[in-house]
CSV table of C-alpha atoms and ligand atoms in Angstrom, one decimal:
chain,number,residue,atom,x,y,z
Y,1358,UNK,CA,2.2,-15.4,-11.4
Y,1359,UNK,CA,1.3,-13.2,-14.6
Y,1360,UNK,CA,3.6,-10.3,-13.8
Y,1361,UNK,CA,6.8,-12.6,-12.5
Y,1362,UNK,CA,6.0,-14.1,-15.8
Y,1363,UNK,CA,5.9,-11.0,-18.1
Y,1364,UNK,CA,9.2,-9.8,-16.6
Y,1365,UNK,CA,12.4,-12.2,-18.1
Y,1366,UNK,CA,14.4,-13.9,-15.9
Y,1367,UNK,CA,17.1,-11.7,-16.2
Y,1368,UNK,CA,15.3,-8.7,-15.7
Y,1369,UNK,CA,13.4,-10.4,-12.6
Y,1370,UNK,CA,17.2,-10.7,-10.8
Y,1371,UNK,CA,17.8,-7.4,-11.4
Y,1372,UNK,CA,14.9,-5.8,-10.1
Y,1373,UNK,CA,15.9,-8.0,-7.0
Y,1374,UNK,CA,19.4,-6.8,-7.1
Y,1375,UNK,CA,18.0,-3.1,-6.9
Y,1376,UNK,CA,15.4,-3.7,-4.1
Y,1377,UNK,CA,18.5,-4.8,-1.9
Y,1378,UNK,CA,20.7,-2.0,-3.1
Y,1379,UNK,CA,18.0,0.2,-2.0
Y,1380,UNK,CA,18.2,-1.9,1.3
Y,1381,UNK,CA,14.7,-3.7,0.8
Y,1382,UNK,CA,16.2,-7.0,1.3
Y,1383,UNK,CA,13.2,-8.7,3.1
Y,1384,UNK,CA,10.8,-7.0,0.1
Y,1385,UNK,CA,12.9,-9.1,-2.2
Y,1386,UNK,CA,12.9,-12.5,0.1
Y,1387,UNK,CA,9.3,-12.0,0.0
Y,1388,UNK,CA,8.5,-10.8,-3.4
Y,1389,UNK,CA,7.6,-13.8,-4.9
Y,1390,UNK,CA,4.8,-15.4,-2.2
Y,1391,UNK,CA,3.5,-11.8,-1.7
Y,1392,UNK,CA,3.0,-11.7,-5.8
Y,1393,UNK,CA,1.5,-15.1,-5.6
Y,1394,UNK,CA,-0.8,-14.0,-3.0
Y,1395,UNK,CA,-1.6,-10.8,-4.0
Y,1396,UNK,CA,-2.8,-12.3,-7.6
Y,1397,UNK,CA,-4.9,-14.9,-5.6
Y,1398,UNK,CA,-6.8,-12.6,-3.4
Y,1399,UNK,CA,-6.9,-10.5,-6.0
Y,1400,UNK,CA,-5.3,-7.4,-4.2
Y,1401,UNK,CA,-5.9,-4.1,-5.5
Y,1402,UNK,CA,-2.2,-2.2,-6.5
Y,1403,UNK,CA,-2.3,0.1,-3.1
Y,1404,UNK,CA,-3.1,-3.3,-0.8
Y,1405,UNK,CA,-0.7,-5.2,-2.7
Y,1406,UNK,CA,2.2,-1.9,-2.4
Y,1407,UNK,CA,0.7,-1.9,1.2
Y,1408,UNK,CA,1.3,-5.2,2.2
Y,1409,UNK,CA,5.0,-5.4,0.8
Y,1410,UNK,CA,5.8,-2.3,3.0
Y,1411,UNK,CA,4.1,-3.8,6.5
Y,1412,UNK,CA,6.5,-7.2,5.5
Y,1413,UNK,CA,9.8,-5.1,4.9
Y,1414,UNK,CA,8.6,-2.4,8.5
Y,1415,UNK,CA,8.2,-5.7,10.4
Y,1416,UNK,CA,11.3,-7.3,9.7
Y,1417,UNK,CA,12.9,-4.0,10.4
Y,1418,UNK,CA,11.4,-3.5,13.8
Y,1419,UNK,CA,12.6,-7.4,14.5
Y,1420,UNK,CA,15.9,-6.8,13.4
Y,1421,UNK,CA,16.1,-3.2,15.4
Y,1422,UNK,CA,14.8,-5.8,18.8
Y,1423,UNK,CA,17.5,-7.9,18.2
Y,1424,UNK,CA,20.4,-5.2,17.8
Y,1425,UNK,CA,19.0,-3.6,21.2
Y,1426,UNK,CA,18.7,-7.2,22.9
Y,1427,UNK,CA,22.3,-7.8,21.8
Y,1428,UNK,CA,23.7,-4.4,22.7
Y,1429,UNK,CA,22.3,-4.6,26.1
Y,1430,UNK,CA,24.2,-7.4,27.2
Y,1431,UNK,CA,21.2,-9.1,28.6
Y,1432,UNK,CA,22.4,-12.8,29.5
Y,1433,UNK,CA,18.8,-14.2,28.6
Y,1434,UNK,CA,15.3,-13.6,27.2
Y,1435,UNK,CA,12.8,-13.4,30.0
Y,1436,UNK,CA,9.6,-12.7,30.2
Y,1437,UNK,CA,6.2,-12.2,32.2
Y,1438,UNK,CA,4.4,-14.5,30.1
Y,1439,UNK,CA,6.8,-17.6,31.2
Y,1440,UNK,CA,6.4,-16.2,35.1
Y,1441,UNK,CA,4.9,-19.0,37.2
Y,1442,UNK,CA,2.8,-15.9,39.8
Y,1443,UNK,CA,1.0,-18.2,41.2
Y,1444,UNK,CA,4.6,-20.1,42.8
Y,1445,UNK,CA,5.3,-16.5,44.6
Y,1446,UNK,CA,2.4,-15.1,46.4
Y,1447,UNK,CA,3.8,-12.6,48.4
Y,1448,UNK,CA,3.8,-10.6,44.7
Y,1449,UNK,CA,1.6,-8.9,43.6
Y,1450,UNK,CA,0.6,-9.6,39.6
Y,1451,UNK,CA,-0.9,-6.2,38.6
Y,1452,UNK,CA,1.9,-4.2,39.5
Y,1453,UNK,CA,4.4,-5.9,37.9
Y,1454,UNK,CA,2.1,-6.1,34.8
Y,1455,UNK,CA,2.2,-2.4,35.5
Y,1456,UNK,CA,5.6,-1.9,35.4
Y,1457,UNK,CA,6.0,-3.8,32.0
Y,1458,UNK,CA,3.8,-1.0,30.3
Y,1459,UNK,CA,7.3,1.1,30.8
Y,1460,UNK,CA,5.4,4.4,32.4
Y,1461,UNK,CA,8.1,4.2,35.1
Y,1462,UNK,CA,10.8,4.7,32.2
Y,1463,UNK,CA,8.7,7.4,30.3
Y,1464,UNK,CA,8.9,8.7,34.0
Y,1465,UNK,CA,12.6,7.9,34.6
Y,1466,UNK,CA,11.7,6.2,37.7
Y,1467,UNK,CA,13.8,3.5,39.3
Y,1468,UNK,CA,12.5,-0.1,40.0
Y,1469,UNK,CA,14.0,-2.7,42.8
Y,1470,UNK,CA,13.3,-6.1,43.3
Y,1471,UNK,CA,14.7,-7.5,46.7
Y,1472,UNK,CA,14.7,-10.7,48.0
Y,1473,UNK,CA,16.2,-14.0,48.6
Y,1474,UNK,CA,18.2,-16.0,45.9
Y,1475,UNK,CA,16.0,-17.6,43.6
Y,1476,UNK,CA,13.0,-16.0,43.7
Y,1477,UNK,CA,12.6,-14.5,40.5
Y,1478,UNK,CA,14.5,-11.2,40.7
Y,1479,UNK,CA,16.5,-11.7,37.8
Y,1480,UNK,CA,14.0,-12.9,35.7
Y,1481,UNK,CA,11.6,-9.9,36.2
Y,1482,UNK,CA,14.2,-7.7,35.6
Y,1483,UNK,CA,15.5,-9.2,32.2
Y,1484,UNK,CA,11.3,-9.2,31.5
Y,1485,UNK,CA,11.0,-5.6,31.8
Y,1486,UNK,CA,14.4,-4.9,29.9
Y,1487,UNK,CA,13.4,-7.2,26.9
Y,1488,UNK,CA,10.0,-4.8,27.0
Y,1489,UNK,CA,12.3,-2.0,26.8
Y,1490,UNK,CA,14.1,-3.4,23.9
Y,1491,UNK,CA,11.0,-3.7,22.2
Y,1492,UNK,CA,9.4,-0.2,23.0
Y,1493,UNK,CA,12.6,1.2,21.7
Y,1494,UNK,CA,14.8,1.7,24.6
Y,1495,UNK,CA,18.2,1.3,24.9
Y,1496,UNK,CA,19.0,-1.1,27.4
Y,1497,UNK,CA,22.5,-2.2,29.7
Y,1498,UNK,CA,22.2,-4.9,32.0
Y,1499,UNK,CA,25.4,-5.5,34.1
Y,1500,UNK,CA,26.1,-7.2,37.5
Y,1501,UNK,CA,27.6,-5.0,39.9
Y,1502,UNK,CA,30.6,-6.7,40.3
Y,1503,UNK,CA,31.0,-6.8,36.7
Y,1504,UNK,CA,30.4,-2.7,36.8
Y,1505,UNK,CA,33.3,-2.6,39.8
Y,1506,UNK,CA,35.8,-4.8,37.3
Y,1507,UNK,CA,35.1,-2.5,34.3
Y,1508,UNK,CA,35.0,0.9,36.4
Y,1509,UNK,CA,38.6,-0.5,38.2
Y,1510,UNK,CA,39.8,-1.1,35.1
Y,1511,UNK,CA,39.1,2.2,33.7
Y,1512,UNK,CA,40.1,3.9,36.5
Y,1513,UNK,CA,43.9,2.1,35.5
Y,1514,UNK,CA,43.8,3.7,31.9
Y,1515,UNK,CA,42.6,6.6,32.6
Y,1516,UNK,CA,39.1,5.5,30.6
Y,1517,UNK,CA,37.5,6.3,33.5
Y,1518,UNK,CA,35.1,9.0,31.9
Y,1519,UNK,CA,34.0,6.9,28.9
Y,1520,UNK,CA,33.2,4.2,31.4
Y,1521,UNK,CA,31.1,6.7,33.7
Y,1522,UNK,CA,29.3,7.6,30.3
Y,1523,UNK,CA,28.8,3.8,29.0
Y,1524,UNK,CA,26.3,3.5,32.5
Y,1525,UNK,CA,24.9,6.7,32.4
Y,1526,UNK,CA,23.8,7.0,28.6
Y,1527,UNK,CA,21.2,3.8,28.2
Y,1528,UNK,CA,17.6,4.4,28.9
Y,1529,UNK,CA,17.4,1.9,31.2
Y,1530,UNK,CA,20.3,0.0,33.4
Y,1531,UNK,CA,19.9,-3.1,35.2
Y,1532,UNK,CA,22.1,-3.3,37.5
Y,1533,UNK,CA,21.4,-7.1,39.0
Y,1534,UNK,CA,22.8,-8.5,42.2
Y,1535,UNK,CA,23.7,-5.5,44.3
Y,1536,UNK,CA,25.1,-6.7,47.1
Y,1537,UNK,CA,27.3,-9.8,46.9
Y,1538,UNK,CA,30.7,-8.8,47.0
Y,1539,UNK,CA,31.5,-5.0,49.1
Y,1540,UNK,CA,33.0,-2.8,46.7
Y,1541,UNK,CA,36.3,-0.4,46.3
Y,1542,UNK,CA,35.7,3.2,47.4
Y,1543,UNK,CA,36.6,4.4,44.5
Y,1544,UNK,CA,34.0,2.2,42.7
Y,1545,UNK,CA,31.5,3.4,45.7
Y,1546,UNK,CA,32.2,6.9,44.4
Y,1547,UNK,CA,32.0,6.3,40.8
Y,1548,UNK,CA,28.3,4.1,41.6
Y,1549,UNK,CA,27.2,7.2,43.6
Y,1550,UNK,CA,28.1,9.7,40.5
Y,1551,UNK,CA,26.2,7.2,38.0
Y,1552,UNK,CA,23.1,7.0,40.4
Y,1553,UNK,CA,23.2,10.7,40.7
Y,1554,UNK,CA,23.9,11.9,37.1
Y,1555,UNK,CA,20.5,9.2,36.3
Y,1556,UNK,CA,18.7,11.2,38.6
Y,1557,UNK,CA,15.6,12.2,37.1
Y,1558,UNK,CA,17.1,11.6,33.8
Y,1559,UNK,CA,17.2,7.6,33.3
Y,1560,UNK,CA,15.7,5.0,35.0
Y,1561,UNK,CA,17.8,2.2,36.5
Y,1562,UNK,CA,16.4,-1.6,37.6
Y,1563,UNK,CA,18.5,-2.9,40.7
Y,1564,UNK,CA,18.2,-6.5,41.9
Y,1565,UNK,CA,19.5,-7.3,45.6
Y,1566,UNK,CA,19.5,-9.7,48.3
Y,1567,UNK,CA,20.2,-7.2,50.9
Y,1568,UNK,CA,18.3,-4.7,52.9
Y,1569,UNK,CA,19.1,-1.0,52.5
Y,1570,UNK,CA,20.8,-1.3,55.8
Y,1571,UNK,CA,23.0,-3.4,54.5
Y,1572,UNK,CA,24.2,-1.0,51.7
Y,1573,UNK,CA,26.7,1.4,53.9
Y,1574,UNK,CA,28.7,-2.2,54.9
Y,1575,UNK,CA,28.4,-2.8,50.9
Y,1576,UNK,CA,29.4,0.9,49.7
Y,1577,UNK,CA,31.8,0.6,52.7
Y,1578,UNK,CA,30.6,4.5,53.6
Y,1579,UNK,CA,27.5,5.0,54.8
Y,1580,UNK,CA,26.9,8.4,54.7
Y,1581,UNK,CA,27.3,7.5,50.6
Y,1582,UNK,CA,25.2,4.8,50.8
Y,1583,UNK,CA,22.5,7.2,52.2
Y,1584,UNK,CA,22.9,9.6,49.4
Y,1585,UNK,CA,22.4,6.8,46.9
Y,1586,UNK,CA,19.6,5.7,48.3
Y,1587,UNK,CA,18.2,9.1,48.5
Y,1588,UNK,CA,18.2,9.5,44.7
Y,1589,UNK,CA,17.5,6.0,44.3
Y,1590,UNK,CA,14.0,5.6,46.2
Y,1591,UNK,CA,12.9,9.2,45.5
Y,1592,UNK,CA,10.6,8.1,42.3
Y,1593,UNK,CA,10.7,4.2,42.7
Y,1594,UNK,CA,8.5,1.1,42.7
Y,1595,UNK,CA,10.5,-1.2,45.2
Y,1596,UNK,CA,8.9,-4.8,44.8
Y,1597,UNK,CA,10.1,-7.4,47.7
Y,1598,UNK,CA,9.7,-10.6,47.2
Y,1599,UNK,CA,9.8,-12.8,50.2
Y,1600,UNK,CA,8.8,-16.6,49.2
Y,1601,UNK,CA,10.3,-20.0,48.4
Y,1602,UNK,CA,13.0,-20.2,46.0
Y,1603,UNK,CA,12.1,-21.2,42.1
Y,1604,UNK,CA,15.2,-23.3,41.8
Y,1605,UNK,CA,14.5,-25.2,44.5
Y,1606,UNK,CA,11.1,-25.5,44.2
Y,1607,UNK,CA,11.1,-29.8,42.8
Y,1608,UNK,CA,13.9,-30.6,45.7
Y,1609,UNK,CA,11.5,-29.6,48.6
Y,1610,UNK,CA,9.2,-31.8,47.5
Y,1611,UNK,CA,11.1,-35.0,46.9
Y,1612,UNK,CA,13.5,-34.4,50.2
Y,1613,UNK,CA,16.7,-34.0,48.4
Y,1614,UNK,CA,19.4,-32.3,49.9
Y,1615,UNK,CA,19.5,-28.4,48.8
Y,1616,UNK,CA,22.7,-26.8,47.3
Y,1617,UNK,CA,21.6,-23.3,47.7
Y,1618,UNK,CA,20.8,-20.7,50.3
Y,1619,UNK,CA,17.3,-21.1,51.0
Y,1620,UNK,CA,15.6,-18.4,52.1
Y,1621,UNK,CA,16.0,-17.9,55.8
Y,1622,UNK,CA,15.2,-14.0,56.2
Y,1623,UNK,CA,12.3,-12.2,56.2
Y,1624,UNK,CA,11.5,-9.1,54.2
Y,1625,UNK,CA,9.5,-6.0,56.0
Y,1626,UNK,CA,7.3,-3.9,53.9
Y,1627,UNK,CA,9.9,-1.5,54.2
Y,1628,UNK,CA,12.3,-3.3,51.7
Y,1629,UNK,CA,14.5,-4.5,54.9
Y,1630,UNK,CA,15.1,-8.2,55.8
Y,1631,UNK,CA,15.7,-9.2,59.4
G,1783,LIG,P1,17.0,-14.4,41.4
G,1783,LIG,O1,17.4,-13.3,40.8
G,1783,LIG,O2,15.9,-13.9,42.3
G,1783,LIG,O3,18.0,-15.2,42.7
G,1783,LIG,P2,16.2,-15.6,39.2
G,1783,LIG,O4,15.3,-14.9,38.7
G,1783,LIG,O5,17.6,-15.9,38.6
G,1783,LIG,O6,16.1,-15.8,41.3
G,1783,LIG,O7,15.5,-17.1,39.1
G,1783,LIG,C1,15.9,-18.4,39.0
G,1783,LIG,C2,15.6,-19.2,37.8
G,1783,LIG,O8,14.6,-19.5,38.2
G,1783,LIG,C3,15.6,-18.3,36.6
G,1783,LIG,O9,15.9,-19.4,35.6
G,1783,LIG,C4,14.1,-18.1,36.5
G,1783,LIG,O10,13.8,-17.6,34.8
G,1783,LIG,C5,13.4,-19.2,37.1
G,1783,LIG,N1,12.4,-18.5,38.1
G,1783,LIG,C6,12.1,-17.8,39.1
G,1783,LIG,N2,10.8,-17.8,39.5
G,1783,LIG,C7,10.2,-17.8,38.8
G,1783,LIG,C8,8.6,-18.2,38.5
G,1783,LIG,N3,7.5,-17.3,39.4
G,1783,LIG,N4,8.5,-18.6,37.4
G,1783,LIG,C9,8.9,-19.0,36.7
G,1783,LIG,N5,10.2,-19.1,36.3
G,1783,LIG,C10,10.7,-18.4,37.6
G,1784,LIG,MG1,19.5,-13.1,40.2
């Protein structure tokens, strides 16, 4: 602690203030401890400086991830590490870990998670979204009904161009729960525009409990649905999860009444439910 002792208290405080004015507030926070460590470990001047810079950088990167996560509007942090693959044998873990390497994002490809409720579609979408935040990508999470409401309101107040931009601009757009409610014609149209503008330019992750054959009804127009699916599926990975609901995992064992629709549909390889 010799260095600190040489400096007067007032000088040291002034020095910390200077670090803060240089936006090196983390460095100011860890300086005392790092000085002590450097003296104890007999670090060279360069190693000491490198240590301080690393601490500041780590802090900034963590903060940037936090900010990107907040802006993404993702409702929770989910990770692949916390996903129990043994519970969902229809899922190929290797394929999911490959997606987590984010090549699909660099190549502007899409990912669709299809399957009945509770099988982990949203969990996996969020896990990929979080990885994307960590890797520096801008992510936006929405549900189809949330997006429909926003686009509907935007049309009413004439801000639809900026609303469209909201969904076109991020590196990764996650649309959760495609298919719970049918959407109005103008919303379906905006949806097509978003998909068309992102085509080969930015990735989309979609989760849905509907088969592709239901999209016509969901978007109120089979031709439009065809055009949307054509673009979405051209460069895409479709992951169909056909298994038990994780939400109901304990109930089925005890035989308690189930409160949620259990998976009754069967998903074929092409992603169709039968
Ligand atoms: P879906 O979107 O398919 O309806 P969710 O992803 O919302 O299902 O999953 C429901 C809940 O169960 C979430 O809290 C999720 O984190 C958890 N979950 C689902 N599958 C798994 C799994 N295999 N391992 C760990 N947690 C899971
Ligand atoms: Mg879900």
